[in-house]
């Protein structure tokens, strides 16, 4: 009787599920056809009678002026140089600026001059991808928000080639299956990584894993299940890509393990403005009266400025025992908002607690020329972020001629601070003690030995130039244009 009842319920349920699946497929196919029709209506033929190929970049914060934006404008300039019948489109949420102002800003900040006009599609729902909108389940909230933002973008313009250049992987299936586009993406940082999973699994307290979760085994288990589910979904949407570009070996390893699309994945190092820094003359150290240690990074929690200050305090303690040149730590960085400003105030309080305030200087939102001057005068370039995905600041310090000391992880370890033609290019450390010891070692070297390391570092950074980016980028995106 139970079996008969089960059958009588199961068969209609399966039948109904089948009908719903067919209806869904028909609906999605209908939307795809409608979007294709809309695409034909909205794009007109050029002077030669041919319809231009629309290449759209999804970059909601294209006017932000960071390393990710430098990649965007270099990529657009590269495509404009190579392909004549291409119109580049940028989906952006920067509605407080006109298209002309955005292009002018790219030229002013990065010295990137575009050869042809760019079409901007202004999006109204960018607030849906703001982290502040999702105090809990931030990753999931932002990812779902990006789908709605992507749908708005698709309705306004259906491209032939879609490139996500900001890490919104959940938009990829939308453009592939509904928009019928060829799909590319440039991944600066995986939305979730195996490192994040291990932090939660080992119940480590970090800036993205609060103490109240690490102290509660139940919360930790729940967060781990949530992360595994999210990682599975992230892998699913990422594998929709036809071309995947990543910015470093560290990002490559994570994307290969999550997306499992090795055949279409390649490393394309971001274009760093190395030439500007290489223009700084590399001279022998004139004065040994004072050594400057310079850090260049935004005042964000993951950059770990407290580690720099504590390591510097230990170094000062060691140095006070002998009669050595005076030391100064200069922290240069950008403040985006009030939270960043509060972070700087906390760092200043830490300096007072450790009695190093007189030796530490904060320079916030400085002009580019001042940044160059500080780097030109510095002996050591300091960088402390754990698992930095690439590290443009590290490259800039090396190009400017400082002796770099970066964290022994991520991009600096795998790609940047590596031997060049068998010669040392810089140093790596992991904690307060090793940072303090390595800084002391660098300062104990003769000026000639330091000059040798600086010269090696300078020679090695040509791998991260605009020209190298253009070559590798074109090679990677070629399948999208066939």
Tab-separated table of C-alpha atoms in Angstrom:
chain	number	residue	atom	x	y	z
A	1	UNK	CA	0.000	0.000	0.000
A	2	UNK	CA	2.851	2.339	0.908
A	3	UNK	CA	4.653	1.524	-2.368
A	4	UNK	CA	1.469	2.227	-4.368
A	5	UNK	CA	0.979	5.547	-2.533
A	6	UNK	CA	4.612	6.474	-3.170
A	7	UNK	CA	4.240	5.680	-6.887
A	8	UNK	CA	0.983	7.627	-7.132
A	9	UNK	CA	2.764	10.697	-5.681
A	10	UNK	CA	6.150	10.256	-7.373
A	11	UNK	CA	4.987	9.804	-10.983
A	12	UNK	CA	2.924	13.052	-11.102
A	13	UNK	CA	5.748	14.887	-9.311
A	14	UNK	CA	8.303	13.689	-11.905
A	15	UNK	CA	5.899	14.531	-14.727
A	16	UNK	CA	5.331	18.026	-13.299
A	17	UNK	CA	9.111	18.535	-12.820
A	18	UNK	CA	9.669	17.509	-16.436
A	19	UNK	CA	7.070	19.978	-17.695
A	20	UNK	CA	8.569	22.782	-15.554
A	21	UNK	CA	12.090	22.014	-16.878
A	22	UNK	CA	10.842	22.105	-20.480
A	23	UNK	CA	9.018	25.401	-19.802
A	24	UNK	CA	12.183	26.854	-18.257
A	25	UNK	CA	14.314	25.805	-21.249
A	26	UNK	CA	11.752	27.265	-23.679
A	27	UNK	CA	11.617	30.504	-21.644
A	28	UNK	CA	15.412	30.839	-21.557
A	29	UNK	CA	15.647	30.077	-25.283
A	30	UNK	CA	12.959	32.685	-25.953
A	31	UNK	CA	14.880	35.295	-23.891
A	32	UNK	CA	18.061	34.449	-25.824
A	33	UNK	CA	16.317	34.896	-29.197
A	34	UNK	CA	14.749	38.152	-28.010
A	35	UNK	CA	18.159	39.472	-26.872
A	36	UNK	CA	19.733	38.516	-30.220
A	37	UNK	CA	16.970	40.373	-32.039
A	38	UNK	CA	17.461	43.367	-29.759
A	39	UNK	CA	21.204	43.280	-30.483
A	40	UNK	CA	20.556	43.567	-34.250
A	41	UNK	CA	18.237	46.528	-33.705
A	42	UNK	CA	20.626	48.418	-31.402
A	43	UNK	CA	23.842	48.048	-33.431
A	44	UNK	CA	24.163	49.647	-36.839
A	45	UNK	CA	26.659	48.921	-39.605
A	46	UNK	CA	29.836	50.966	-39.935
A	47	UNK	CA	31.039	53.001	-42.921
A	48	UNK	CA	32.221	49.852	-44.714
A	49	UNK	CA	28.789	48.241	-44.359
A	50	UNK	CA	30.022	45.759	-41.745
A	51	UNK	CA	28.673	45.682	-38.224
A	52	UNK	CA	31.517	46.323	-35.729
A	53	UNK	CA	32.433	43.590	-33.292
A	54	UNK	CA	31.289	44.676	-29.809
A	55	UNK	CA	33.767	43.802	-27.044
A	56	UNK	CA	32.298	44.642	-23.639
A	57	UNK	CA	34.229	44.910	-20.365
A	58	UNK	CA	32.270	44.513	-17.130
A	59	UNK	CA	33.983	46.951	-14.764
A	60	UNK	CA	31.451	48.691	-12.451
A	61	UNK	CA	34.195	50.805	-10.793
A	62	UNK	CA	36.160	51.804	-13.907
A	63	UNK	CA	36.908	55.299	-12.560
A	64	UNK	CA	38.527	54.085	-9.316
A	65	UNK	CA	42.138	54.607	-10.418
A	66	UNK	CA	43.668	51.393	-8.986
A	67	UNK	CA	45.753	48.582	-10.475
A	68	UNK	CA	42.634	46.811	-11.786
A	69	UNK	CA	41.656	49.924	-13.737
A	70	UNK	CA	45.152	50.143	-15.236
A	71	UNK	CA	44.626	46.589	-16.579
A	72	UNK	CA	41.259	47.645	-18.075
A	73	UNK	CA	42.564	50.694	-19.954
A	74	UNK	CA	45.704	48.902	-21.162
A	75	UNK	CA	43.527	46.028	-22.431
A	76	UNK	CA	41.229	48.430	-24.327
A	77	UNK	CA	44.187	50.312	-25.821
A	78	UNK	CA	45.755	47.001	-26.892
A	79	UNK	CA	42.569	45.824	-28.652
A	80	UNK	CA	42.136	49.192	-30.395
A	81	UNK	CA	45.691	48.979	-31.730
A	82	UNK	CA	45.304	45.395	-32.974
A	83	UNK	CA	41.717	45.181	-34.296
A	84	UNK	CA	40.208	47.787	-36.631
A	85	UNK	CA	36.603	46.559	-36.684
A	86	UNK	CA	36.155	46.497	-32.889
A	87	UNK	CA	34.078	48.802	-30.694
A	88	UNK	CA	34.989	48.612	-27.003
A	89	UNK	CA	32.166	48.959	-24.483
A	90	UNK	CA	32.581	49.489	-20.717
A	91	UNK	CA	29.737	48.652	-18.324
A	92	UNK	CA	30.215	51.016	-15.385
A	93	UNK	CA	28.346	52.296	-12.350
A	94	UNK	CA	30.321	55.562	-12.227
A	95	UNK	CA	27.333	57.773	-13.000
A	96	UNK	CA	28.943	60.789	-11.296
A	97	UNK	CA	31.279	61.254	-14.292
A	98	UNK	CA	30.793	61.487	-18.065
A	99	UNK	CA	32.493	59.119	-20.508
A	100	UNK	CA	34.882	61.915	-21.550
A	101	UNK	CA	35.841	62.569	-17.907
A	102	UNK	CA	36.504	58.858	-17.295
A	103	UNK	CA	38.774	58.600	-20.378
A	104	UNK	CA	40.531	61.838	-19.380
A	105	UNK	CA	41.016	60.437	-15.849
A	106	UNK	CA	42.624	57.273	-17.283
A	107	UNK	CA	45.062	59.437	-19.256
A	108	UNK	CA	45.826	61.654	-16.240
A	109	UNK	CA	46.344	58.791	-13.766
A	110	UNK	CA	47.963	56.159	-15.958
A	111	UNK	CA	49.233	58.068	-19.002
A	112	UNK	CA	47.129	55.751	-21.208
A	113	UNK	CA	45.905	57.407	-24.410
A	114	UNK	CA	43.135	55.560	-26.269
A	115	UNK	CA	43.230	55.696	-30.077
A	116	UNK	CA	39.436	55.386	-30.596
A	117	UNK	CA	36.329	56.379	-28.613
A	118	UNK	CA	34.890	53.981	-26.034
A	119	UNK	CA	31.171	53.373	-25.564
A	120	UNK	CA	30.067	53.594	-21.914
A	121	UNK	CA	26.964	51.823	-20.629
A	122	UNK	CA	26.029	53.402	-17.300
A	123	UNK	CA	24.441	51.029	-14.770
A	124	UNK	CA	22.011	52.198	-12.087
A	125	UNK	CA	22.097	49.182	-9.749
A	126	UNK	CA	25.778	49.186	-8.724
A	127	UNK	CA	24.729	49.448	-5.074
A	128	UNK	CA	23.777	45.736	-5.352
A	129	UNK	CA	27.472	44.745	-5.363
A	130	UNK	CA	28.506	46.975	-2.438
A	131	UNK	CA	29.864	44.893	0.466
A	132	UNK	CA	28.202	47.261	2.982
A	133	UNK	CA	24.775	46.064	1.754
A	134	UNK	CA	25.508	42.551	3.056
A	135	UNK	CA	26.856	42.606	6.656
A	136	UNK	CA	26.453	38.795	6.708
A	137	UNK	CA	26.920	36.272	3.856
A	138	UNK	CA	28.801	39.012	2.008
A	139	UNK	CA	30.277	36.754	-0.709
A	140	UNK	CA	26.888	35.276	-1.594
A	141	UNK	CA	25.098	38.636	-1.399
A	142	UNK	CA	27.580	40.417	-3.669
A	143	UNK	CA	27.593	37.516	-6.143
A	144	UNK	CA	23.787	37.438	-6.415
A	145	UNK	CA	23.798	41.243	-6.647
A	146	UNK	CA	26.254	41.010	-9.575
A	147	UNK	CA	23.782	38.758	-11.437
A	148	UNK	CA	21.090	41.483	-11.250
A	149	UNK	CA	23.661	44.115	-12.243
A	150	UNK	CA	24.780	41.881	-15.122
A	151	UNK	CA	21.176	41.494	-16.280
A	152	UNK	CA	20.807	45.291	-16.375
A	153	UNK	CA	24.021	45.472	-18.440
A	154	UNK	CA	22.821	42.761	-20.844
A	155	UNK	CA	19.471	44.489	-21.400
A	156	UNK	CA	21.226	47.775	-22.252
A	157	UNK	CA	23.836	46.287	-24.605
A	158	UNK	CA	24.338	42.734	-25.935
A	159	UNK	CA	27.986	42.344	-27.001
A	160	UNK	CA	29.693	39.755	-29.206
A	161	UNK	CA	32.538	39.252	-26.724
A	162	UNK	CA	32.106	39.727	-22.980
A	163	UNK	CA	35.125	40.174	-20.678
A	164	UNK	CA	34.684	40.385	-16.910
A	165	UNK	CA	37.680	42.441	-15.794
A	166	UNK	CA	36.716	42.913	-12.154
A	167	UNK	CA	36.014	39.471	-10.739
A	168	UNK	CA	32.223	39.144	-11.046
A	169	UNK	CA	32.245	35.501	-12.197
A	170	UNK	CA	28.521	34.982	-11.525
A	171	UNK	CA	27.732	37.212	-14.538
A	172	UNK	CA	29.517	34.822	-16.942
A	173	UNK	CA	26.681	32.243	-17.475
A	174	UNK	CA	24.230	35.118	-18.031
A	175	UNK	CA	26.192	36.510	-20.982
A	176	UNK	CA	27.144	33.091	-22.350
A	177	UNK	CA	23.793	31.310	-22.319
A	178	UNK	CA	21.337	34.210	-22.585
A	179	UNK	CA	23.486	36.741	-24.435
A	180	UNK	CA	25.106	34.163	-26.719
A	181	UNK	CA	28.499	35.869	-26.199
A	182	UNK	CA	32.015	34.510	-26.300
A	183	UNK	CA	33.346	34.780	-22.737
A	184	UNK	CA	36.655	35.959	-21.356
A	185	UNK	CA	37.709	37.073	-17.893
A	186	UNK	CA	40.722	38.582	-16.132
A	187	UNK	CA	40.942	37.373	-12.539
A	188	UNK	CA	42.826	39.644	-10.128
A	189	UNK	CA	41.798	37.698	-7.051
A	190	UNK	CA	39.602	34.585	-6.667
A	191	UNK	CA	36.330	35.467	-4.888
A	192	UNK	CA	36.971	32.454	-2.657
A	193	UNK	CA	40.237	30.565	-2.322
A	194	UNK	CA	41.471	27.321	-0.803
A	195	UNK	CA	43.396	29.503	1.686
A	196	UNK	CA	40.102	31.000	2.911
A	197	UNK	CA	38.723	27.494	3.387
A	198	UNK	CA	41.796	26.460	5.414
A	199	UNK	CA	41.540	29.609	7.617
A	200	UNK	CA	37.944	28.665	8.563
A	201	UNK	CA	38.784	24.950	8.876
A	202	UNK	CA	41.690	25.682	11.261
A	203	UNK	CA	39.577	28.257	13.176
A	204	UNK	CA	42.135	31.059	12.637
A	205	UNK	CA	41.053	34.592	13.518
A	206	UNK	CA	41.706	36.941	10.582
A	207	UNK	CA	40.222	40.164	9.212
A	208	UNK	CA	37.663	38.095	7.217
A	209	UNK	CA	37.036	35.467	9.922
A	210	UNK	CA	35.736	37.098	13.131
A	211	UNK	CA	36.710	35.880	16.609
A	212	UNK	CA	33.099	35.031	17.575
A	213	UNK	CA	33.081	32.473	14.716
A	214	UNK	CA	36.506	30.954	15.454
A	215	UNK	CA	35.586	30.578	19.154
A	216	UNK	CA	32.383	28.665	18.361
A	217	UNK	CA	32.824	25.186	16.769
A	218	UNK	CA	29.197	25.173	15.513
A	219	UNK	CA	29.546	28.564	13.771
A	220	UNK	CA	32.869	27.440	12.278
A	221	UNK	CA	31.296	24.241	10.889
A	222	UNK	CA	28.375	26.202	9.443
A	223	UNK	CA	30.721	28.757	7.829
A	224	UNK	CA	32.833	25.927	6.380
A	225	UNK	CA	29.741	24.307	4.775
A	226	UNK	CA	28.714	27.734	3.404
A	227	UNK	CA	32.233	28.294	1.984
A	228	UNK	CA	32.327	24.831	0.365
A	229	UNK	CA	28.909	25.421	-1.218
A	230	UNK	CA	30.032	28.834	-2.464
A	231	UNK	CA	33.333	27.391	-3.814
A	232	UNK	CA	31.339	24.734	-5.737
A	233	UNK	CA	29.052	27.386	-7.275
A	234	UNK	CA	32.048	29.638	-8.042
A	235	UNK	CA	33.749	26.769	-9.866
A	236	UNK	CA	30.569	26.092	-11.844
A	237	UNK	CA	30.125	29.670	-13.095
A	238	UNK	CA	33.851	30.179	-13.747
A	239	UNK	CA	34.042	27.125	-15.985
A	240	UNK	CA	31.683	28.903	-18.441
A	241	UNK	CA	34.656	30.966	-19.664
A	242	UNK	CA	36.206	30.434	-23.097
A	243	UNK	CA	39.346	32.364	-22.089
A	244	UNK	CA	40.639	32.832	-18.532
A	245	UNK	CA	43.496	35.210	-17.701
A	246	UNK	CA	44.968	35.402	-14.197
A	247	UNK	CA	47.396	37.965	-12.805
A	248	UNK	CA	49.890	35.676	-11.025
A	249	UNK	CA	51.002	32.097	-10.332
A	250	UNK	CA	49.254	32.267	-6.937
A	251	UNK	CA	45.910	33.183	-8.546
A	252	UNK	CA	46.533	30.545	-11.259
A	253	UNK	CA	46.880	27.734	-8.697
A	254	UNK	CA	43.605	28.704	-6.983
A	255	UNK	CA	41.639	29.177	-10.208
A	256	UNK	CA	42.880	25.837	-11.608
A	257	UNK	CA	41.754	24.013	-8.454
A	258	UNK	CA	38.347	25.774	-8.344
A	259	UNK	CA	37.383	26.207	-12.028
A	260	UNK	CA	39.202	23.181	-13.490
A	261	UNK	CA	39.639	24.796	-16.917
A	262	UNK	CA	43.386	24.478	-17.421
A	263	UNK	CA	43.234	24.330	-21.225
A	264	UNK	CA	41.977	27.932	-21.523
A	265	UNK	CA	43.768	29.476	-18.500
A	266	UNK	CA	46.971	31.519	-18.723
A	267	UNK	CA	48.999	33.970	-16.606
A	268	UNK	CA	48.951	37.559	-17.911
A	269	UNK	CA	50.928	39.756	-15.521
A	270	UNK	CA	49.257	43.147	-14.901
A	271	UNK	CA	50.886	46.120	-16.634
A	272	UNK	CA	52.902	48.040	-14.046
A	273	UNK	CA	54.105	51.538	-14.844
A	274	UNK	CA	57.706	50.409	-14.371
A	275	UNK	CA	59.207	52.926	-16.810
A	276	UNK	CA	58.157	55.900	-14.654
A	277	UNK	CA	60.066	54.424	-11.715
A	278	UNK	CA	63.005	53.238	-13.822
A	279	UNK	CA	63.499	56.913	-14.746
A	280	UNK	CA	64.619	57.536	-11.146
A	281	UNK	CA	68.435	57.561	-11.375
A	282	UNK	CA	69.996	54.630	-9.519
A	283	UNK	CA	72.837	56.229	-7.602
A	284	UNK	CA	75.180	54.999	-4.940
A	285	UNK	CA	74.065	55.908	-1.417
A	286	UNK	CA	75.492	59.321	-0.568
A	287	UNK	CA	74.564	59.607	3.087
A	288	UNK	CA	74.617	57.032	5.863
A	289	UNK	CA	73.291	59.458	8.487
A	290	UNK	CA	69.711	58.155	8.068
A	291	UNK	CA	68.069	55.126	6.470
A	292	UNK	CA	64.443	55.351	5.293
A	293	UNK	CA	62.170	52.313	5.150
A	294	UNK	CA	59.135	52.991	2.950
A	295	UNK	CA	55.841	51.106	2.749
A	296	UNK	CA	53.410	51.788	-0.118
A	297	UNK	CA	49.904	50.298	0.196
A	298	UNK	CA	46.321	51.348	0.907
A	299	UNK	CA	45.355	51.477	4.585
A	300	UNK	CA	43.251	48.309	4.383
A	301	UNK	CA	43.218	45.573	7.069
A	302	UNK	CA	44.722	42.855	4.851
A	303	UNK	CA	47.832	44.999	4.187
A	304	UNK	CA	48.832	44.367	7.853
A	305	UNK	CA	50.454	47.698	8.760
A	306	UNK	CA	50.599	46.716	12.502
A	307	UNK	CA	53.121	44.000	11.540
A	308	UNK	CA	55.330	46.663	9.908
A	309	UNK	CA	55.229	48.901	12.985
A	310	UNK	CA	55.938	46.042	15.446
A	311	UNK	CA	58.827	44.706	13.349
A	312	UNK	CA	60.235	48.240	13.031
A	313	UNK	CA	59.981	48.711	16.823
A	314	UNK	CA	61.999	45.489	17.303
A	315	UNK	CA	64.576	46.707	14.795
A	316	UNK	CA	64.897	50.041	16.633
A	317	UNK	CA	65.383	48.197	19.939
A	318	UNK	CA	68.276	46.215	18.431
A	319	UNK	CA	69.811	49.296	16.786
A	320	UNK	CA	69.751	51.377	19.974
A	321	UNK	CA	72.300	48.990	21.437
A	322	UNK	CA	74.909	50.261	18.961
A	323	UNK	CA	75.778	53.617	17.393
A	324	UNK	CA	74.194	53.207	13.959
A	325	UNK	CA	72.551	55.679	11.534
A	326	UNK	CA	69.060	56.820	12.549
A	327	UNK	CA	66.059	54.985	11.075
A	328	UNK	CA	62.746	56.263	9.791
A	329	UNK	CA	59.649	54.289	8.714
A	330	UNK	CA	57.422	56.113	6.191
A	331	UNK	CA	53.946	54.646	5.645
A	332	UNK	CA	52.518	55.907	2.349
A	333	UNK	CA	48.979	54.931	1.384
A	334	UNK	CA	45.506	55.884	0.285
A	335	UNK	CA	42.511	56.394	2.575
A	336	UNK	CA	39.242	55.552	0.818
A	337	UNK	CA	36.783	56.342	3.619
A	338	UNK	CA	36.253	57.012	7.310
A	339	UNK	CA	37.053	53.389	8.236
A	340	UNK	CA	40.493	53.734	6.639
A	341	UNK	CA	41.066	57.015	8.522
A	342	UNK	CA	40.129	55.319	11.805
A	343	UNK	CA	42.595	52.541	10.927
A	344	UNK	CA	45.365	55.148	10.514
A	345	UNK	CA	44.488	56.643	13.931
A	346	UNK	CA	44.764	53.150	15.481
A	347	UNK	CA	48.177	52.720	13.851
A	348	UNK	CA	49.318	56.060	15.296
A	349	UNK	CA	48.169	54.886	18.740
A	350	UNK	CA	50.172	51.669	18.259
A	351	UNK	CA	53.269	53.787	17.470
A	352	UNK	CA	52.763	55.668	20.750
A	353	UNK	CA	52.389	52.419	22.721
A	354	UNK	CA	55.627	51.089	21.238
A	355	UNK	CA	57.386	54.460	21.705
A	356	UNK	CA	58.312	54.787	18.022
A	357	UNK	CA	56.149	57.801	17.060
A	358	UNK	CA	59.191	60.015	16.463
A	359	UNK	CA	60.573	57.524	13.948
A	360	UNK	CA	57.328	56.790	12.026
A	361	UNK	CA	55.795	59.126	9.458
A	362	UNK	CA	52.353	58.766	7.828
A	363	UNK	CA	51.837	60.178	4.323
A	364	UNK	CA	48.212	59.829	3.144
A	365	UNK	CA	46.895	60.277	-0.427
A	366	UNK	CA	50.173	61.815	-1.585
A	367	UNK	CA	50.756	63.176	-5.119
A	368	UNK	CA	52.659	60.858	-7.454
A	369	UNK	CA	55.775	63.042	-7.527
A	370	UNK	CA	56.070	62.878	-3.727
A	371	UNK	CA	55.708	59.090	-3.846
A	372	UNK	CA	58.574	58.929	-6.368
A	373	UNK	CA	60.750	61.164	-4.178
A	374	UNK	CA	60.233	58.989	-1.080
A	375	UNK	CA	61.014	55.818	-3.039
A	376	UNK	CA	64.125	57.423	-4.566
A	377	UNK	CA	65.435	58.245	-1.073
A	378	UNK	CA	64.486	54.945	0.607
A	379	UNK	CA	66.897	52.131	1.447
A	380	UNK	CA	64.238	49.434	2.029
A	381	UNK	CA	60.786	48.941	0.445
A	382	UNK	CA	58.463	47.159	2.898
A	383	UNK	CA	55.386	45.031	2.109
A	384	UNK	CA	53.614	42.778	4.634
A	385	UNK	CA	50.343	41.469	3.134
A	386	UNK	CA	49.860	37.704	3.530
A	387	UNK	CA	48.990	36.010	0.223
A	388	UNK	CA	49.028	39.210	-1.844
A	389	UNK	CA	47.627	37.987	-5.164
A	390	UNK	CA	50.191	39.929	-7.194
A	391	UNK	CA	51.782	43.028	-5.649
A	392	UNK	CA	52.064	46.050	-7.953
A	393	UNK	CA	53.509	48.045	-5.027
A	394	UNK	CA	56.305	45.465	-4.700
A	395	UNK	CA	57.169	45.843	-8.407
A	396	UNK	CA	57.157	49.659	-8.098
A	397	UNK	CA	59.529	49.559	-5.103
A	398	UNK	CA	61.926	47.312	-7.034
A	399	UNK	CA	61.737	49.507	-10.156
A	400	UNK	CA	62.373	52.625	-8.056
A	401	UNK	CA	65.578	51.106	-6.689
A	402	UNK	CA	64.750	50.149	-3.090
A	403	UNK	CA	65.828	46.833	-1.573
A	404	UNK	CA	62.457	45.065	-1.291
A	405	UNK	CA	61.349	43.078	1.766
A	406	UNK	CA	57.963	41.411	1.121
A	407	UNK	CA	55.854	38.639	2.663
A	408	UNK	CA	56.954	35.079	1.928
A	409	UNK	CA	53.661	34.142	0.231
A	410	UNK	CA	51.447	34.858	-2.793
A	411	UNK	CA	52.649	36.834	-5.819
A	412	UNK	CA	55.836	38.274	-4.227
A	413	UNK	CA	57.075	34.759	-3.355
A	414	UNK	CA	56.069	33.008	-6.600
A	415	UNK	CA	56.487	35.705	-9.279
A	416	UNK	CA	58.180	38.915	-8.211
A	417	UNK	CA	60.913	38.579	-5.554
A	418	UNK	CA	62.524	35.626	-7.315
A	419	UNK	CA	66.130	35.254	-8.563
A	420	UNK	CA	66.757	36.898	-11.928
A	421	UNK	CA	69.412	35.238	-14.088
A	422	UNK	CA	70.613	33.522	-10.912
A	423	UNK	CA	70.987	36.763	-8.932
A	424	UNK	CA	69.108	37.869	-5.788
A	425	UNK	CA	66.437	40.567	-6.328
A	426	UNK	CA	65.163	41.110	-2.774
A	427	UNK	CA	64.117	39.450	0.478
A	428	UNK	CA	61.082	37.699	2.006
A	429	UNK	CA	59.913	37.354	5.630
A	430	UNK	CA	56.911	35.989	7.538
A	431	UNK	CA	56.586	37.425	11.056
A	432	UNK	CA	57.761	40.230	13.366
A	433	UNK	CA	61.061	38.557	14.211
A	434	UNK	CA	62.005	37.590	10.653
A	435	UNK	CA	61.042	41.045	9.321
A	436	UNK	CA	63.155	42.778	12.018
A	437	UNK	CA	66.105	40.408	11.452
A	438	UNK	CA	65.990	40.804	7.649
A	439	UNK	CA	65.777	44.614	7.865
A	440	UNK	CA	68.817	44.553	10.193
A	441	UNK	CA	70.650	42.287	7.714
A	442	UNK	CA	69.871	44.572	4.720
A	443	UNK	CA	71.112	47.610	6.669
A	444	UNK	CA	74.300	45.744	7.646
A	445	UNK	CA	75.217	45.150	3.978
A	446	UNK	CA	77.756	47.422	2.312
A	447	UNK	CA	76.328	50.137	0.002
A	448	UNK	CA	77.960	48.323	-2.953
A	449	UNK	CA	76.204	45.037	-2.125
A	450	UNK	CA	72.870	46.834	-1.742
A	451	UNK	CA	73.436	48.565	-5.101
A	452	UNK	CA	74.023	45.177	-6.742
A	453	UNK	CA	70.687	43.826	-5.376
A	454	UNK	CA	68.879	47.003	-6.502
A	455	UNK	CA	70.327	46.675	-10.032
A	456	UNK	CA	69.266	43.001	-10.251
A	457	UNK	CA	65.746	43.924	-9.097
A	458	UNK	CA	65.485	46.690	-11.684
A	459	UNK	CA	66.526	44.387	-14.511
A	460	UNK	CA	63.933	41.790	-13.442
A	461	UNK	CA	60.871	44.091	-13.518
A	462	UNK	CA	60.775	44.402	-17.318
A	463	UNK	CA	58.625	41.235	-17.166
A	464	UNK	CA	55.837	43.444	-15.779
A	465	UNK	CA	55.942	46.240	-18.374
A	466	UNK	CA	53.052	47.513	-20.536
A	467	UNK	CA	54.648	45.976	-23.633
A	468	UNK	CA	54.880	42.515	-22.069
A	469	UNK	CA	51.233	42.788	-20.958
A	470	UNK	CA	50.107	43.702	-24.494
A	471	UNK	CA	51.868	40.680	-26.021
A	472	UNK	CA	50.532	38.131	-23.511
A	473	UNK	CA	47.027	39.663	-23.438
A	474	UNK	CA	46.650	39.497	-27.254
A	475	UNK	CA	47.914	35.923	-27.290
A	476	UNK	CA	45.366	34.925	-24.621
A	477	UNK	CA	42.272	36.641	-26.110
A	478	UNK	CA	42.983	35.502	-29.700
A	479	UNK	CA	40.520	32.516	-29.490
A	480	UNK	CA	37.653	34.979	-28.747
A	481	UNK	CA	38.184	36.709	-32.126
A	482	UNK	CA	38.279	33.568	-34.315
